[in-house]
Short mmCIF file of C-alpha atoms and ligand atoms in Angstrom, two decimals:
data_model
loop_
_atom_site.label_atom_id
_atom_site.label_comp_id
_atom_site.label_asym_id
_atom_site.label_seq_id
_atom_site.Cartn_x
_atom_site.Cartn_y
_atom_site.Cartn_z
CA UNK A 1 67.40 114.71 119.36
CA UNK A 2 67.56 115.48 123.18
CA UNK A 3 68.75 113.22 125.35
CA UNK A 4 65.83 110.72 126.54
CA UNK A 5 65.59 109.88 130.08
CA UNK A 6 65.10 106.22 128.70
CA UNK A 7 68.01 105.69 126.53
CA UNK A 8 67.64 101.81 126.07
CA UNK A 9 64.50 102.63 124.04
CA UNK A 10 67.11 104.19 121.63
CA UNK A 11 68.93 101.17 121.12
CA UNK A 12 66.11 98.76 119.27
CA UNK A 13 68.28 96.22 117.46
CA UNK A 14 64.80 95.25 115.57
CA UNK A 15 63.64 98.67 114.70
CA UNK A 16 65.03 98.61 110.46
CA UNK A 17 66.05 102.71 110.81
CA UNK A 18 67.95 102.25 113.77
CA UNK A 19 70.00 99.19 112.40
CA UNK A 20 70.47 101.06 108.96
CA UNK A 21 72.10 103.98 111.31
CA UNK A 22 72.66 103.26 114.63
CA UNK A 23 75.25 106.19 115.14
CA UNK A 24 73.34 109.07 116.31
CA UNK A 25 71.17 107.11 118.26
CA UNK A 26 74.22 105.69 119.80
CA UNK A 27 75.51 109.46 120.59
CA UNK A 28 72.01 110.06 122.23
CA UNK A 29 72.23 107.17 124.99
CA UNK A 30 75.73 107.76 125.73
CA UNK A 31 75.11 110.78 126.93
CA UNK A 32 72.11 110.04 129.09
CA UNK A 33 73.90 107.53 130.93
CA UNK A 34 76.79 105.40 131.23
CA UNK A 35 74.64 102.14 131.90
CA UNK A 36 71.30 101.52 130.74
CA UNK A 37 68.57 99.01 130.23
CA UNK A 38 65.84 98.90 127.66
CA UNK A 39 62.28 98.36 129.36
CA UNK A 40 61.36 95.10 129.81
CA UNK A 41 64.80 93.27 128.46
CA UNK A 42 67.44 92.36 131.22
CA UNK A 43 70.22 93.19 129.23
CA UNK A 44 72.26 95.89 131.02
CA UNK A 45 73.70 98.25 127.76
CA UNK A 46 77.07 100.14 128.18
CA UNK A 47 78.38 102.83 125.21
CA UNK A 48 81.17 104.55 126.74
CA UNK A 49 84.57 103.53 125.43
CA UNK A 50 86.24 103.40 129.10
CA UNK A 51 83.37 100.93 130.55
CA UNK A 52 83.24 99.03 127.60
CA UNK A 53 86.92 98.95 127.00
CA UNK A 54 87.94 97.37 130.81
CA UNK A 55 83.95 94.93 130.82
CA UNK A 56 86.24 92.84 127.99
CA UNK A 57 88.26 92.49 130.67
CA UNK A 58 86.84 92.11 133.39
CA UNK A 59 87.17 88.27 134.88
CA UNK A 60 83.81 88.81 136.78
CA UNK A 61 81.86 88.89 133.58
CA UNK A 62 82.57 85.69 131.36
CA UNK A 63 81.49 85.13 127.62
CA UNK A 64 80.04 81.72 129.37
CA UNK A 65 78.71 80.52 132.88
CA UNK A 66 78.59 77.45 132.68
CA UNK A 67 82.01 76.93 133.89
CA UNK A 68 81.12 78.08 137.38
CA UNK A 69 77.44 77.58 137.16
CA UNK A 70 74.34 75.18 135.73
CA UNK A 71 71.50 77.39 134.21
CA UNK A 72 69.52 76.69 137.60
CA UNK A 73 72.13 77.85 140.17
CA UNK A 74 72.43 80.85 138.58
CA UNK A 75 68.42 81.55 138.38
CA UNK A 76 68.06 82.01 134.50
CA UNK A 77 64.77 81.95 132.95
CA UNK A 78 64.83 78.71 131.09
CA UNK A 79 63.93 80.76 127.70
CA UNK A 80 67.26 82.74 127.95
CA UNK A 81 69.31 82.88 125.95
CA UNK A 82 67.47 80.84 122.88
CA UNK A 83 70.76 79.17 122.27
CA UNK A 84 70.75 77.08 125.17
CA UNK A 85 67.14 75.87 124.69
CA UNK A 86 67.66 71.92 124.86
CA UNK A 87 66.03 71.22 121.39
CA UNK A 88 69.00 72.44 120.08
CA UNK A 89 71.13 69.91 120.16
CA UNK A 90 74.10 70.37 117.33
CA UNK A 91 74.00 73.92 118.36
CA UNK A 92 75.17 73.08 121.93
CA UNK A 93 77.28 70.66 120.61
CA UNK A 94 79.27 73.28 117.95
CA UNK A 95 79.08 75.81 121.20
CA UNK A 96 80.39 73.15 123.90
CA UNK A 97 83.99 73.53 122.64
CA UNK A 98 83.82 76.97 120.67
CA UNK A 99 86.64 78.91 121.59
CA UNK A 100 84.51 82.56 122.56
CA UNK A 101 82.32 80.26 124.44
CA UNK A 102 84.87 79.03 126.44
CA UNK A 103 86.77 80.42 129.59
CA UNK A 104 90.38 79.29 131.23
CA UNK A 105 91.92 77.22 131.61
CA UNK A 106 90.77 74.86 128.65
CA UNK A 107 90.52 78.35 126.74
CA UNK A 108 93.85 79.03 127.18
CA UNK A 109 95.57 76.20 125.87
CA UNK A 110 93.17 75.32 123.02
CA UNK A 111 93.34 79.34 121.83
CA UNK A 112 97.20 78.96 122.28
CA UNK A 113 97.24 76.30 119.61
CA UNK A 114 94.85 78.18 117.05
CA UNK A 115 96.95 81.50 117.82
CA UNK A 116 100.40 79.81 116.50
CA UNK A 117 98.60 79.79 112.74
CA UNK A 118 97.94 83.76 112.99
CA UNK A 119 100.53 85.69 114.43
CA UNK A 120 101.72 88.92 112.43
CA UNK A 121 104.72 86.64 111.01
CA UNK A 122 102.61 83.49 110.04
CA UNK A 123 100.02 85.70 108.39
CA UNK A 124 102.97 88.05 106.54
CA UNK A 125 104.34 84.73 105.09
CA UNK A 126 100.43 84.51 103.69
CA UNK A 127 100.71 87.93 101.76
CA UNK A 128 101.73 87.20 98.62
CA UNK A 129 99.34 84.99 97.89
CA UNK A 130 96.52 87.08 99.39
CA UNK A 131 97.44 89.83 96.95
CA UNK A 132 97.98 87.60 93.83
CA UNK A 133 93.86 86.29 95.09
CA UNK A 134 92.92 89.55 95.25
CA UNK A 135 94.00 91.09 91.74
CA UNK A 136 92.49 87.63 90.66
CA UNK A 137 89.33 88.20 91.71
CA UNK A 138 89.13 91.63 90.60
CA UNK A 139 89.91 91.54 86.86
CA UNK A 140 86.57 90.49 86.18
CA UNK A 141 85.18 93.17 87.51
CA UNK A 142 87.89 95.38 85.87
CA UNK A 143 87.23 94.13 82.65
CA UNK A 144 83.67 94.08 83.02
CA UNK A 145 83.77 97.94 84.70
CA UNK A 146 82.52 97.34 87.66
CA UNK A 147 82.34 94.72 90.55
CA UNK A 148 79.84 93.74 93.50
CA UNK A 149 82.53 94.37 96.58
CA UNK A 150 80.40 92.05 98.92
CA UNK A 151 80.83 88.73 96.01
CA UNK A 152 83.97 89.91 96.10
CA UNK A 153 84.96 90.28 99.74
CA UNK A 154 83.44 86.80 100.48
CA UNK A 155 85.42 85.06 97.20
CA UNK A 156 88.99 86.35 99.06
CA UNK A 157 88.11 86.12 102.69
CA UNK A 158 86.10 82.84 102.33
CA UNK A 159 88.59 81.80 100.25
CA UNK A 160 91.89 82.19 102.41
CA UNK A 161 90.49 80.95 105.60
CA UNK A 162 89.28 78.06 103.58
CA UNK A 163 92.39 76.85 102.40
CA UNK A 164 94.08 77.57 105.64
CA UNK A 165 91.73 75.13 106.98
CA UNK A 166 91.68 72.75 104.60
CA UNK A 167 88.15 73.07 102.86
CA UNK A 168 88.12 72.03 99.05
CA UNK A 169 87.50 74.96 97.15
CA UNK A 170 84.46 73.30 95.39
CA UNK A 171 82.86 73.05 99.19
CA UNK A 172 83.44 76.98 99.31
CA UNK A 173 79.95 77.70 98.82
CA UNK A 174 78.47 74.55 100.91
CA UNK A 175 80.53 76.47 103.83
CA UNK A 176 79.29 79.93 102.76
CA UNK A 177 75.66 78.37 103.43
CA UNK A 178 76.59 77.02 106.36
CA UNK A 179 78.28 79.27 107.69
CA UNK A 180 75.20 82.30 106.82
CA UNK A 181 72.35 79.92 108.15
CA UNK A 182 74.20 79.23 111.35
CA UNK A 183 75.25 82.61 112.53
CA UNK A 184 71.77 83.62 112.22
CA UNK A 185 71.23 81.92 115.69
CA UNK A 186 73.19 85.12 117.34
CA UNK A 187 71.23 87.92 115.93
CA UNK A 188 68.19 89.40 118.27
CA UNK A 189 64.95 88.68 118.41
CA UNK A 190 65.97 85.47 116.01
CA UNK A 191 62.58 83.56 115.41
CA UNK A 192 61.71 79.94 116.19
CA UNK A 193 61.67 78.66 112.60
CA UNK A 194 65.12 80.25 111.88
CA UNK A 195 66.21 78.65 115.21
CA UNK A 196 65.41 75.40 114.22
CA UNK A 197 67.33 76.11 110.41
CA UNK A 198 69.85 77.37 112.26
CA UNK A 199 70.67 74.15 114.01
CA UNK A 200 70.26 72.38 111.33
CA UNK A 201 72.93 73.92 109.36
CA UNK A 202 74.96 73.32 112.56
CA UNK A 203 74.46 69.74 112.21
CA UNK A 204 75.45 69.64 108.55
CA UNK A 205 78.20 72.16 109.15
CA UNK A 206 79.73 69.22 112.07
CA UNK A 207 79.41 66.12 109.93
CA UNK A 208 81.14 68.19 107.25
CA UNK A 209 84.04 69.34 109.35
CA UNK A 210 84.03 65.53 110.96
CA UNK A 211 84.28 64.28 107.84
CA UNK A 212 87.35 66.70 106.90
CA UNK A 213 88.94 65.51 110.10
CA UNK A 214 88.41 61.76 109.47
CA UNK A 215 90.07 62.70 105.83
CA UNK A 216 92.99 64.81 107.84
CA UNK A 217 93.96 61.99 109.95
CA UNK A 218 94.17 59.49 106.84
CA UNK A 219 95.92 62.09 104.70
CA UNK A 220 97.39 64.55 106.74
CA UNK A 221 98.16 67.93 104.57
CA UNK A 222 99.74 71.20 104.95
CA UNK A 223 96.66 73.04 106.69
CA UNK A 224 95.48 73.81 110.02
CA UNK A 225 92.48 70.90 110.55
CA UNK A 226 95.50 68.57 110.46
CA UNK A 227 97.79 70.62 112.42
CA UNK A 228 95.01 70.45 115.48
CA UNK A 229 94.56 66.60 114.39
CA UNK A 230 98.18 65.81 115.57
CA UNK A 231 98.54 68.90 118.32
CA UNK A 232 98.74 67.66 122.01
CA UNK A 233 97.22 69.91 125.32
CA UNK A 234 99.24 68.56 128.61
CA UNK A 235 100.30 65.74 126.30
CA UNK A 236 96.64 64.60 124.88
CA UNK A 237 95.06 64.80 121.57
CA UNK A 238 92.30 67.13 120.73
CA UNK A 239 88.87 64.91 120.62
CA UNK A 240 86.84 65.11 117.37
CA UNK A 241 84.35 67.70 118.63
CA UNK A 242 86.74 70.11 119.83
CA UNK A 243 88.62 70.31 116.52
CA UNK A 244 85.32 70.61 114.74
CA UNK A 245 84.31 73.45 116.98
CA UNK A 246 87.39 75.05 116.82
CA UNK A 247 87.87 75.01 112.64
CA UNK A 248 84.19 76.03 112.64
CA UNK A 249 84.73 78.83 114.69
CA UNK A 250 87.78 80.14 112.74
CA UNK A 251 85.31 79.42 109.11
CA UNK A 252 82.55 81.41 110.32
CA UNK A 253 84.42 84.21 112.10
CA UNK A 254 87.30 83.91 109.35
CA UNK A 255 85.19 85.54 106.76
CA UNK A 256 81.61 87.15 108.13
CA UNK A 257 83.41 89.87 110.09
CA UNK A 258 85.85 90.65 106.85
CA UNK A 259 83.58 90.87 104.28
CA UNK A 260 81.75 93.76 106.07
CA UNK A 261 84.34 95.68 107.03
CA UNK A 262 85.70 95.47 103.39
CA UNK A 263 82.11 96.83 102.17
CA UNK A 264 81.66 99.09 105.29
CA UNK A 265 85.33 100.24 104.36
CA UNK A 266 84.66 101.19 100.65
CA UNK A 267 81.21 102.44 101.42
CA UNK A 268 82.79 104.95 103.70
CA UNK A 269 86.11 105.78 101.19
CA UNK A 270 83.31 106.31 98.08
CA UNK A 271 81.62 108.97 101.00
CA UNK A 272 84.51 110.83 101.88
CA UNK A 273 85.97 111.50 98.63
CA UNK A 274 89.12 113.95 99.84
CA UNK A 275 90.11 110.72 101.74
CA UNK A 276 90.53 108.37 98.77
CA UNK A 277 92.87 110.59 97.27
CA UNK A 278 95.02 110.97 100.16
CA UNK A 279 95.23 107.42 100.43
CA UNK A 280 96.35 106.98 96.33
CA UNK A 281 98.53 110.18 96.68
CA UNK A 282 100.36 108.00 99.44
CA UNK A 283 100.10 110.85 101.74
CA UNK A 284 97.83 108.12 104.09
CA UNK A 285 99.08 104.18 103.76
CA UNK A 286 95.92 101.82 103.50
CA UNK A 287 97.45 100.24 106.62
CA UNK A 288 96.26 103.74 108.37
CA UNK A 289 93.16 104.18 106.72
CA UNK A 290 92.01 100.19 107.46
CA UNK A 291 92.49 101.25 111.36
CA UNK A 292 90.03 104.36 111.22
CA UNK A 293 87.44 102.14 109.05
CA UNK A 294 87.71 99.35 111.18
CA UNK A 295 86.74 102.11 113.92
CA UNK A 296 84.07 104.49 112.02
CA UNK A 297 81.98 101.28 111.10
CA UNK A 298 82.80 98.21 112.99
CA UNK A 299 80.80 95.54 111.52
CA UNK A 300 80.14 93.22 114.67
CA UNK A 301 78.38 95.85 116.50
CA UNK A 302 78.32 94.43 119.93
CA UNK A 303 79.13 91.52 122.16
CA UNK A 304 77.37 90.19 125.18
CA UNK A 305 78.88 88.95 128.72
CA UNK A 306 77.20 87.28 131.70
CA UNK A 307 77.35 88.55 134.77
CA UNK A 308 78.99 85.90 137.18
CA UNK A 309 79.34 87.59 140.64
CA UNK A 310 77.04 89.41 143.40
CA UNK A 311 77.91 93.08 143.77
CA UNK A 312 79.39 93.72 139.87
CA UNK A 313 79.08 97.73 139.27
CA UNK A 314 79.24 98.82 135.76
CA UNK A 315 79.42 102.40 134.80
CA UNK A 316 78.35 103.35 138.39
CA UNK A 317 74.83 101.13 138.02
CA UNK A 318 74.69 97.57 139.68
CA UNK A 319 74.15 94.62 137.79
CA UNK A 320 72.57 91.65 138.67
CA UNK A 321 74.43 88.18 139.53
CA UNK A 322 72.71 85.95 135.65
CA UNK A 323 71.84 88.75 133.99
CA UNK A 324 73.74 90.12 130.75
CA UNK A 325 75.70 93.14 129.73
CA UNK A 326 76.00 94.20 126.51
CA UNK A 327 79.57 95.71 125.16
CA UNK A 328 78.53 98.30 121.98
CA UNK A 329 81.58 98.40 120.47
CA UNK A 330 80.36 100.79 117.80
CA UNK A 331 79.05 103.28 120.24
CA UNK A 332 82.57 102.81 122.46
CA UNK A 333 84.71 103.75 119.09
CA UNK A 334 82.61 106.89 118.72
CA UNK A 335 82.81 108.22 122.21
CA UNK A 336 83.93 111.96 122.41
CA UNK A 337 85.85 111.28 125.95
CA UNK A 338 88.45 108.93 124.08
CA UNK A 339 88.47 110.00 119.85
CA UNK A 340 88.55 113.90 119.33
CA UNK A 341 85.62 114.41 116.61
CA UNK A 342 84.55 111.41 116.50
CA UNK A 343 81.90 111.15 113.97
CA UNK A 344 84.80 112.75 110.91
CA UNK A 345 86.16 110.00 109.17
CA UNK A 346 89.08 110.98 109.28
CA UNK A 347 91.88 108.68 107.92
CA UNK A 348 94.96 110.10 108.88
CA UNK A 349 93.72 109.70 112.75
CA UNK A 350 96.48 106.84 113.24
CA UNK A 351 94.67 105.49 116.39
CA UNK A 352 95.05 101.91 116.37
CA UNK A 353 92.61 102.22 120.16
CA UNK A 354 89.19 101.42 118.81
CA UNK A 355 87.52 98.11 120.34
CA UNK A 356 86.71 96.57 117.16
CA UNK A 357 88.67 93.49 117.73
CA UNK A 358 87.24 93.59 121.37
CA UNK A 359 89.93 93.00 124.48
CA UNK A 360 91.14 90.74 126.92
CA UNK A 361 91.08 86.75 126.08
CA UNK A 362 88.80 86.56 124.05
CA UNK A 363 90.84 89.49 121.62
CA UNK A 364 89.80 88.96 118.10
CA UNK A 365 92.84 85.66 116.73
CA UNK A 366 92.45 86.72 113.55
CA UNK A 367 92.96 90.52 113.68
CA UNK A 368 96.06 90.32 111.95
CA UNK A 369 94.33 88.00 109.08
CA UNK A 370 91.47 90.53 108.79
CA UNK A 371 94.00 93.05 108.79
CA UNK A 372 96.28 92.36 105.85
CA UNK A 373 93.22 91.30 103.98
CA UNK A 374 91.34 94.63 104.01
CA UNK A 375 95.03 96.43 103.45
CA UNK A 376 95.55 94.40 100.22
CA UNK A 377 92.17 95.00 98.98
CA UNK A 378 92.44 98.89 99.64
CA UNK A 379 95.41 98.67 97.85
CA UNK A 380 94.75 96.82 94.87
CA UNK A 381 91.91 99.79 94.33
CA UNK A 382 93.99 102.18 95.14
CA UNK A 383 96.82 101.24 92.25
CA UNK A 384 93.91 101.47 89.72
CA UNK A 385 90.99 103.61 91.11
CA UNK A 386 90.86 107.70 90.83
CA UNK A 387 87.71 107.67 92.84
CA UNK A 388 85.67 105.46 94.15
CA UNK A 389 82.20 105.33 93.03
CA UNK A 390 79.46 103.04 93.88
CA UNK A 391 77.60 102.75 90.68
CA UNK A 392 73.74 101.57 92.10
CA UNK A 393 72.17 102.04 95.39
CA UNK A 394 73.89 100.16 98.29
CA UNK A 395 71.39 97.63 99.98
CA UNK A 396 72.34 97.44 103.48
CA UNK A 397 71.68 94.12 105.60
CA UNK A 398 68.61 93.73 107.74
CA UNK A 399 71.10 92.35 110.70
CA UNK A 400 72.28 94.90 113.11
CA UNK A 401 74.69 92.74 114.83
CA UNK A 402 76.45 92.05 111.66
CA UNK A 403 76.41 95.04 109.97
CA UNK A 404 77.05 95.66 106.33
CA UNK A 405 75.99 95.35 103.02
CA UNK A 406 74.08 92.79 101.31
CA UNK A 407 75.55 94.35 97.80
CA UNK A 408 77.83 97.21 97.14
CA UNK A 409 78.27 97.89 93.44
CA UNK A 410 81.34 99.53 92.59
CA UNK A 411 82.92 100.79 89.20
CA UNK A 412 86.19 99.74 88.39
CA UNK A 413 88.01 101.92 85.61
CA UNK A 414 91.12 99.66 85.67
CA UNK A 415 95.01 100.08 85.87
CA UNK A 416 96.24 102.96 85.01
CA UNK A 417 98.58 103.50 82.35
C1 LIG B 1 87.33 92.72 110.49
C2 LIG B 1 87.25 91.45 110.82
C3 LIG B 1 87.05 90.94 112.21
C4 LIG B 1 86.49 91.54 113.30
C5 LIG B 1 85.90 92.94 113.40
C6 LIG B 1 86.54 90.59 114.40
C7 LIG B 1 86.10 90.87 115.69
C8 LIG B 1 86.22 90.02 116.76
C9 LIG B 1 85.84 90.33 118.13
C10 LIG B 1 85.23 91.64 118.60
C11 LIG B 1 86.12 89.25 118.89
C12 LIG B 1 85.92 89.12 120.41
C13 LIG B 1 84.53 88.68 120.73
C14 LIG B 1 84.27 88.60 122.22
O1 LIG B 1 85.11 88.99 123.04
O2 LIG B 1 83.17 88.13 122.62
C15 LIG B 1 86.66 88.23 118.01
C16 LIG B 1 87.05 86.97 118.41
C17 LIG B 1 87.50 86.00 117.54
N1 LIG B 1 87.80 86.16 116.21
FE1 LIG B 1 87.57 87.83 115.12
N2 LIG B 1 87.11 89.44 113.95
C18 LIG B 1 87.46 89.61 112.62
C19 LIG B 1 88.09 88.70 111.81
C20 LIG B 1 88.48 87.44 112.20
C21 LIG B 1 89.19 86.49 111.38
C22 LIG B 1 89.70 86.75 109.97
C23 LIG B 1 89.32 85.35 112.12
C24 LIG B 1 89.95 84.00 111.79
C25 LIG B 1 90.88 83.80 110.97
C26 LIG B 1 88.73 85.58 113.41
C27 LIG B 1 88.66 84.67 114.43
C28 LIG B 1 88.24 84.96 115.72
C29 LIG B 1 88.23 83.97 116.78
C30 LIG B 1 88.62 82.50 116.68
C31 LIG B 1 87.77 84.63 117.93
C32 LIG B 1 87.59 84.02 119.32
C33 LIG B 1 88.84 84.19 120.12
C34 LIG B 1 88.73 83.64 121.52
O3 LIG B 1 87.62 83.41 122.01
O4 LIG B 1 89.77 83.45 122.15
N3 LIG B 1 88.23 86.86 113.43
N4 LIG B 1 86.73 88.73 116.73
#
């Protein structure tokens, strides 16, 4: 491919080839230019790892406006973004205290409570019983031969951030529907009919949740819905919605983002065979390797920002006061100017600099969560596996935003001896 004097028209979140294997178009665009638009959108795109490295932090762009702005002052098209249309009502309500939707200083002191449940030392006390889930949920797949790493991934990570919010394990899979029919209102080019589905799973997903908190503050337990219930911000409680919003948040992102890169991760490992056995000769620790898959395939592709001020340059082009920038996180951890080679998978890199956790205040709260989770996993196949081999052909999502597998077969030979 040569470089197109268009590169947005690379970058077509809806075209099926392009989400299946976004990378070399990616490479493509970069190179053309270090801001771009696609025809016709107003979405400003940036794929170099230094632009979209300092646009997470950059305090004139905000993951909101509306805490500077109504929709009219800053001149949006009433249409945009379909997530503020006024039909849909639980949807703004979920969004109105959602903790990436919200900016300081109300931000800062709700994400300080939520942050106390997963810093490295709360979520190391978590590892033995992450591991014990783990080799749980494998041996039937062990004993069976071989195991769908996508049922899998969403058992454990489902699973943990479940209990840690206080979700009976029989409403697992009520969440898991929730959870799947809700998201859906993020991805592009999202139609009408799976708008309105969308906010009705948001409903059903908030009178669940209020009905955990009404539970909670009757019965207080050990997990984190009651620890909000009873936490104070400048010496008042947390209202109902916001601890809905905020254990919502933490069930939705808590598992999505994990499951993927556990698939995306093995996917890649079964690929690059010479790398699976430097990780079970030890010669690599999975806590490397996780940090270069996390980086090769990141599966939450890209974030979007608004732009809040006159006179913002990004990447040398000037971007409009209301319009949106889009940060393509898996184009800025395959950027040439900041990884040497960066399309080898290459394990042993030890580069803990890719953007897949994104940057600034907004940086990913459970990165330490999602962490140990896809370290255990790579290590409880790594005590039993010789190789890694996916045993029938790996069906990819449709989403691009949320990229990974939809199933991802593997064969299990067991423990060894
Ligand atoms: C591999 C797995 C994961 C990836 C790649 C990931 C990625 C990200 C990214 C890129 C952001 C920033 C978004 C932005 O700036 O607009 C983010 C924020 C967030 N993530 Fe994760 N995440 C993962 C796992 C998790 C887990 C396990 C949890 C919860 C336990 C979690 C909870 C959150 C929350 C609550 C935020 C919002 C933080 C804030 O707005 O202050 N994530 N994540």
């Amino acid at each position: 491919m040569t470089a197109s004097p268009e590169p947005g028209r690379l970058l077509n979140p809806l075209d099926p080839a392009f989400a299946a294997h976004p990378y070399p178009a990616y490479a493509v665009a970069r190179e053309a230019a270090a801001a771009f638009r696609q025809p016709g959108d107003h979405l400003t795109y940036l794929t170099r790892y230094a632009d979209v490295h300092a646009a997470f932090r950059d305090r004139r762009l905000g993951s909101t406006f509306l805490h500077r702005y109504t929709a009219e002052e800053l001149g949006l098209d009433p249409g945009i973004p379909v997530w503020r249309d006024p039909r849909w009502t639980d949807f703004q309500a979920f969004e109105r205290w959602e903790l990436l939707n919200l900016e300081p200083p109300i931000h800062t002191r709700l994400r300080r409570l939520v942050l106390e449940a997963f810093t490295p030392r709360a979520v190391d006390a978590l590892r033995g019983g992450i591991e014990a889930r783990a080799a749980e949920l494998l041996a039937p797949g062990r004993e069976r031969g071989s195991i769908d790493l996508v049922d899998y991934g969403q058992a454990f990570s489902l699973g943990i951030i479940c209990d840690l919010i206080g979700v009976a394990p029989g409403d697992r899979d009520t969440i898991k529907r929730l959870s799947d029919d809700t998201v859906s209102m993020y991805e592009p080019g999202v139609s009408e009919a799976q708008q309105a589905v969308a906010n009705r799973a948001t409903g059903d997903f908030r009178r669940y949740l209020l009905d955990v908190v009404r539970h909670r503050r009757a019965h207080p337990g050990a997990d984190l819905t009651t620890a909000l219930i009873t936490a104070t911000i400048d010496g008042v409680r947390l209202d109902d919605d916001q601890v809905v919003s905020t254990a919502m948040v933490l069930l939705m992102a808590g598992h999505e983002a994990t499951v993927n890169a556990t698939a995306n991760g093995v996917a890649a490992l079964a690929a690059h065979p010479e790398a699976w056995r430097r990780i079970r000769e030890g010669a690599v620790t999975a806590r490397q390797a996780i940090e270069e898959i996390l980086r090769w395939d990141p599966p939450l592709q890209w974030f979007e920002r608004w732009v809040l001020e006159e006179g913002v340059q990004l990447g040398g082009a000037p971007v409009a006061k209301g319009s949106r920038v889009a940060l393509v996180i898996g184009a800025a951890n395959r950027d040439p100017r900041r990884f040497p080679d960066p399309d080898r998978f290459d394990v042993a890199r030890d580069d803990t600099g890719h953007i897949t956790f994104g940057g600034g205040i907004h940086f990913c709260i459970g990165a330490p969560l999602a962490r140990m989770e896809l370290e255990v996993t790579l290590g409880e196949l790594a005590g039993s596996e010789d190789a890694l081999e996916i045993v029938s052909t790996p069906v990819r999502r449709p989403t691009f935003q949320f990229r990974g597998f939809q199933r991802l077969e593997v064969a299990l030979h067991g423990r060894r001896a």
